[in-house]
mmCIF file of C-alpha atoms in Angstrom:
data_model
loop_
_atom_site.group_PDB
_atom_site.id
_atom_site.type_symbol
_atom_site.label_atom_id
_atom_site.label_comp_id
_atom_site.label_asym_id
_atom_site.label_seq_id
_atom_site.Cartn_x
_atom_site.Cartn_y
_atom_site.Cartn_z
ATOM 1 C CA MET Q 262 29.243 30.062 1.185
ATOM 2 C CA PHE Q 263 25.614 30.950 0.422
ATOM 3 C CA PHE Q 264 23.921 30.700 -2.993
ATOM 4 C CA SER Q 265 20.578 32.372 -3.384
ATOM 5 C CA LEU Q 266 17.370 31.669 -5.186
ATOM 6 C CA LEU Q 267 18.022 28.461 -7.025
ATOM 7 C CA TYR Q 268 15.093 27.004 -8.945
ATOM 8 C CA ILE Q 269 14.005 23.470 -8.058
ATOM 9 C CA SER Q 270 13.858 21.637 -11.360
ATOM 10 C CA SER Q 271 10.773 19.749 -12.538
ATOM 11 C CA ASN Q 272 13.026 17.723 -14.886
ATOM 12 C CA PHE Q 273 14.343 15.836 -11.843
ATOM 13 C CA PRO Q 274 11.311 15.930 -9.562
ATOM 14 C CA PHE Q 275 12.040 17.099 -6.000
ATOM 15 C CA HIS Q 276 15.796 17.554 -6.673
ATOM 16 C CA ILE Q 277 17.930 20.689 -7.050
ATOM 17 C CA GLN Q 278 21.170 20.850 -9.003
ATOM 18 C CA VAL Q 279 24.211 22.238 -7.243
ATOM 19 C CA GLU Q 280 27.593 22.042 -8.994
ATOM 20 C CA ARG Q 281 26.190 19.392 -11.384
ATOM 21 C CA MET Q 282 25.070 17.123 -8.512
ATOM 22 C CA TYR Q 283 21.435 16.522 -7.548
ATOM 23 C CA TYR Q 284 20.022 16.805 -4.023
ATOM 24 C CA SER Q 285 16.467 16.079 -2.946
ATOM 25 C CA VAL Q 286 14.158 18.560 -1.251
ATOM 26 C CA PRO Q 287 10.639 17.956 0.097
ATOM 27 C CA TYR Q 288 8.244 17.510 -2.806
ATOM 28 C CA ASP Q 289 6.081 20.419 -1.621
ATOM 29 C CA TYR Q 290 8.810 22.878 -2.665
ATOM 30 C CA VAL Q 291 9.020 21.903 -6.345
ATOM 31 C CA ARG Q 292 9.164 25.064 -8.491
ATOM 32 C CA GLU Q 293 10.000 27.275 -5.518
ATOM 33 C CA ASN Q 294 13.042 29.467 -5.148
ATOM 34 C CA VAL Q 295 15.343 28.363 -2.342
ATOM 35 C CA ASP Q 296 18.611 29.421 -0.696
ATOM 36 C CA ILE Q 297 21.564 27.026 -0.646
ATOM 37 C CA ARG Q 298 24.295 27.021 1.991
ATOM 38 C CA LEU Q 299 27.432 25.090 1.071
ATOM 39 C CA THR Q 300 30.246 23.958 3.336
ATOM 40 C CA THR Q 301 33.055 21.537 2.564
ATOM 41 C CA ASP Q 302 31.009 18.567 3.796
ATOM 42 C CA LEU Q 303 27.406 19.706 3.747
ATOM 43 C CA ILE Q 304 24.733 21.267 1.588
ATOM 44 C CA GLU Q 305 21.728 22.863 3.297
ATOM 45 C CA VAL Q 306 18.573 24.028 1.516
ATOM 46 C CA TYR Q 307 16.486 26.888 2.943
ATOM 47 C CA PHE Q 308 13.052 28.173 2.023
ATOM 48 C CA LYS Q 309 12.198 31.580 3.509
ATOM 49 C CA GLU Q 310 14.987 31.207 6.066
ATOM 50 C CA ALA Q 311 13.754 27.774 7.285
ATOM 51 C CA ARG Q 312 15.991 24.766 6.588
ATOM 52 C CA ILE Q 313 14.028 22.211 4.560
ATOM 53 C CA ALA Q 314 16.832 19.800 3.655
ATOM 54 C CA SER Q 315 20.453 18.958 4.268
ATOM 55 C CA HIS Q 316 22.732 16.468 2.570
ATOM 56 C CA LYS Q 317 26.310 15.279 2.726
ATOM 57 C CA ARG Q 318 28.022 17.063 -0.130
ATOM 58 C CA LEU Q 319 28.746 14.907 -3.191
ATOM 59 C CA TYR Q 320 32.119 14.871 -4.927
ATOM 60 C CA GLY Q 321 33.540 12.882 -7.820
ATOM 61 C CA GLU Q 322 31.602 11.738 -10.854
ATOM 62 C CA ILE Q 323 29.240 14.395 -12.185
ATOM 63 C CA GLY Q 324 25.470 13.766 -12.035
ATOM 64 C CA GLN Q 325 25.277 11.872 -8.709
ATOM 65 C CA PHE Q 326 22.048 11.930 -6.686
ATOM 66 C CA SER Q 327 21.495 12.305 -2.955
ATOM 67 C CA THR Q 328 17.881 11.409 -2.252
ATOM 68 C CA ASN Q 329 16.074 11.345 1.065
ATOM 69 C CA LYS Q 330 12.993 9.065 0.867
ATOM 70 C CA ASP Q 331 11.055 11.401 3.147
ATOM 71 C CA HIS Q 332 11.243 14.059 0.407
ATOM 72 C CA MET Q 333 9.426 11.844 -2.097
ATOM 73 C CA PRO Q 334 5.702 12.009 -2.793
ATOM 74 C CA ASP Q 335 3.806 9.048 -1.348
ATOM 75 C CA ASN Q 336 3.332 7.284 -4.714
ATOM 76 C CA HIS Q 337 7.110 7.370 -5.412
ATOM 77 C CA ARG Q 338 7.886 6.029 -1.936
ATOM 78 C CA LEU Q 339 5.366 3.209 -2.334
ATOM 79 C CA TYR Q 340 6.862 2.351 -5.720
ATOM 80 C CA LEU Q 341 10.354 2.076 -4.221
ATOM 81 C CA GLU Q 342 9.078 -0.065 -1.373
ATOM 82 C CA HIS Q 343 7.266 -2.407 -3.768
ATOM 83 C CA ASN Q 344 10.040 -4.955 -4.222
ATOM 84 C CA PRO Q 345 10.309 -8.744 -3.826
ATOM 85 C CA GLU Q 346 11.757 -8.607 -0.306
ATOM 86 C CA ASN Q 347 9.049 -6.292 1.045
ATOM 87 C CA ASN Q 348 6.378 -8.498 -0.493
ATOM 88 C CA ARG Q 349 7.903 -11.565 1.181
ATOM 89 C CA GLU Q 350 7.881 -9.704 4.523
ATOM 90 C CA TRP Q 351 4.238 -8.745 3.987
ATOM 91 C CA ALA Q 352 3.343 -12.374 3.197
ATOM 92 C CA LYS Q 353 4.917 -13.502 6.488
ATOM 93 C CA THR Q 354 2.494 -11.233 8.343
ATOM 94 C CA ILE Q 355 -0.405 -13.134 6.768
ATOM 95 C CA GLY Q 356 0.856 -16.674 7.330
ATOM 96 C CA PRO Q 357 2.880 -19.606 5.931
ATOM 97 C CA SER Q 358 0.507 -20.351 3.027
ATOM 98 C CA MET Q 359 0.642 -16.751 1.818
ATOM 99 C CA THR Q 360 4.440 -16.795 2.167
ATOM 100 C CA GLN Q 361 4.535 -19.918 -0.013
ATOM 101 C CA PHE Q 362 2.121 -18.366 -2.558
ATOM 102 C CA VAL Q 363 4.127 -15.126 -2.818
ATOM 103 C CA SER Q 364 7.356 -17.095 -3.286
ATOM 104 C CA TYR Q 365 5.642 -19.128 -6.020
ATOM 105 C CA ILE Q 366 4.546 -15.933 -7.836
ATOM 106 C CA LEU Q 367 8.060 -14.459 -7.626
ATOM 107 C CA GLU Q 368 9.678 -17.669 -8.885
ATOM 108 C CA MET Q 369 7.271 -18.303 -11.774
ATOM 109 C CA ASN Q 370 7.253 -14.783 -13.263
ATOM 110 C CA VAL Q 371 9.767 -12.178 -14.334
ATOM 111 C CA GLU Q 372 10.198 -9.608 -11.559
ATOM 112 C CA LYS Q 373 8.161 -6.781 -13.135
ATOM 113 C CA LYS Q 374 5.211 -9.053 -13.887
ATOM 114 C CA ALA Q 375 5.459 -10.676 -10.434
ATOM 115 C CA LEU Q 376 5.379 -7.283 -8.747
ATOM 116 C CA ASN Q 377 2.280 -6.303 -10.746
ATOM 117 C CA ILE Q 378 0.588 -9.563 -9.705
ATOM 118 C CA LEU Q 379 1.600 -8.993 -6.079
ATOM 119 C CA SER Q 380 0.246 -5.450 -6.207
ATOM 120 C CA THR Q 381 -3.121 -6.894 -7.217
ATOM 121 C CA LEU Q 382 -2.882 -9.522 -4.485
ATOM 122 C CA ARG Q 383 -2.147 -6.929 -1.804
ATOM 123 C CA ASN Q 384 -5.031 -4.797 -3.009
ATOM 124 C CA ILE Q 385 -7.386 -7.808 -2.713
ATOM 125 C CA ALA Q 386 -6.010 -8.575 0.734
ATOM 126 C CA THR Q 387 -7.137 -5.177 2.073
ATOM 127 C CA LYS Q 388 -10.752 -6.319 1.711
ATOM 128 C CA TYR Q 389 -10.397 -9.413 3.905
ATOM 129 C CA THR Q 390 -9.002 -10.372 7.277
ATOM 130 C CA ASN Q 391 -5.585 -12.039 7.473
ATOM 131 C CA LYS Q 392 -7.280 -15.202 8.747
ATOM 132 C CA GLU Q 393 -9.644 -15.359 5.741
ATOM 133 C CA ILE Q 394 -6.793 -14.735 3.282
ATOM 134 C CA GLU Q 395 -4.502 -17.329 4.901
ATOM 135 C CA LYS Q 396 -7.219 -20.032 5.065
ATOM 136 C CA THR Q 397 -8.234 -19.439 1.438
ATOM 137 C CA THR Q 398 -4.603 -19.420 0.273
ATOM 138 C CA GLU Q 399 -4.023 -22.677 2.119
ATOM 139 C CA THR Q 400 -7.014 -24.230 0.350
ATOM 140 C CA LEU Q 401 -5.862 -22.856 -3.021
ATOM 141 C CA LEU Q 402 -2.377 -24.344 -2.609
ATOM 142 C CA GLU Q 403 -3.906 -27.738 -1.697
ATOM 143 C CA ILE Q 404 -6.196 -27.933 -4.739
ATOM 144 C CA SER Q 405 -4.045 -26.325 -7.430
ATOM 145 C CA THR Q 406 -0.632 -27.093 -8.892
ATOM 146 C CA SER Q 407 -0.483 -23.642 -10.530
ATOM 147 C CA PRO Q 408 -2.393 -21.242 -8.253
ATOM 148 C CA THR Q 409 -3.276 -17.748 -9.475
ATOM 149 C CA VAL Q 410 -4.440 -14.540 -7.848
ATOM 150 C CA SER Q 411 -7.651 -14.566 -9.952
ATOM 151 C CA VAL Q 412 -8.610 -17.996 -8.606
ATOM 152 C CA LEU Q 413 -7.814 -16.848 -5.048
ATOM 153 C CA LYS Q 414 -9.995 -13.788 -5.581
ATOM 154 C CA SER Q 415 -12.935 -15.851 -6.859
ATOM 155 C CA VAL Q 416 -12.688 -18.292 -3.915
ATOM 156 C CA LEU Q 417 -12.604 -15.370 -1.479
ATOM 157 C CA GLU Q 418 -15.658 -13.786 -3.116
ATOM 158 C CA ARG Q 419 -17.519 -17.109 -3.108
ATOM 159 C CA ASN Q 420 -16.741 -17.636 0.600
ATOM 160 C CA LYS Q 421 -17.916 -14.078 1.358
ATOM 161 C CA LYS Q 422 -21.237 -14.661 -0.465
ATOM 162 C CA LYS Q 423 -21.705 -17.977 1.305
ATOM 163 C CA LYS Q 424 -21.180 -16.259 4.699
ATOM 164 C CA GLN Q 425 -23.649 -13.510 3.788
ATOM 165 C CA ASN Q 426 -26.242 -16.064 2.705
ATOM 166 C CA GLN Q 427 -25.779 -18.025 5.939
ATOM 167 C CA LYS Q 428 -26.209 -14.852 7.982
ATOM 168 C CA SER Q 429 -29.389 -13.873 6.119
ATOM 169 C CA ASP Q 430 -30.753 -17.438 6.489
ATOM 170 C CA ASN Q 431 -30.045 -17.351 10.224
ATOM 171 C CA ASN Q 432 -31.715 -13.951 10.512
ATOM 172 C CA ARG Q 433 -34.790 -15.196 8.669
ATOM 173 C CA HIS Q 434 -34.936 -18.330 10.837
ATOM 174 C CA ASN Q 435 -34.571 -16.306 14.059
ATOM 175 C CA THR Q 436 -37.214 -13.841 12.919
ATOM 176 C CA ALA Q 437 -39.623 -16.572 11.829
ATOM 177 C CA SER Q 438 -39.308 -18.544 15.062
ATOM 178 C CA HIS Q 439 -40.108 -15.472 17.209
ATOM 179 C CA ASP Q 440 -42.825 -13.979 15.018
ATOM 180 C CA TYR Q 441 -46.136 -15.549 15.941
ATOM 181 C CA GLY Q 442 -48.167 -13.146 13.877
ATOM 182 C CA PHE Q 443 -51.368 -11.563 15.182
ATOM 183 C CA VAL Q 444 -52.932 -13.697 17.908
ATOM 184 C CA ARG Q 445 -56.520 -12.876 18.878
ATOM 185 C CA GLY Q 446 -56.909 -15.120 21.853
ATOM 186 C CA ALA Q 447 -59.859 -17.170 23.286
ATOM 187 C CA LYS Q 448 -61.971 -14.142 24.255
ATOM 188 C CA TYR Q 449 -62.195 -13.042 20.621
ATOM 189 C CA PHE Q 450 -63.722 -16.377 19.652
ATOM 190 C CA GLY Q 451 -66.283 -16.214 22.431
ATOM 191 C CA ARG Q 452 -64.648 -18.321 25.018
ATOM 192 C CA GLU Q 453 -63.547 -17.240 28.405
ATOM 193 C CA VAL Q 454 -60.177 -18.274 29.591
#
């Protein structure tokens, strides 16, 4: 059975409606006309004779969704992947102190607020090495009974400035110790060497 030229709805982004069920298609094809091939077990979606999606056919309660994550735009996929478990897994890649800090954030806040805080934390973490983040988090957990991301951020920034100042001091010291200025020598002052 082949249905032709169905419109991909923008009401349900990247999904088409077939027999009152919704099936995802790659996001790039939103608002395009597609061909649908139906079998007893399968639905296939074609655009200009190229198959762009296939799904197991849905039966039963009207309004069910079959969604392939690969069909989603990047921001939707990231949103779905931003959950407590994925944040705990990310924290483990940093170290034990970060794992403890992320668990603390998840336990002390309602989930939506915790996920917003963790989004900020992960954004901050992109600007530093895992070693810097872990060491700073360890220090934060030692000095504070109620650690926050804002305090972690300020400690990280302070450490970064301190490192930059030390580097510039070392550069000045190295430059000063090797720079003897303009030396005229004994001949200039009338003496032979």
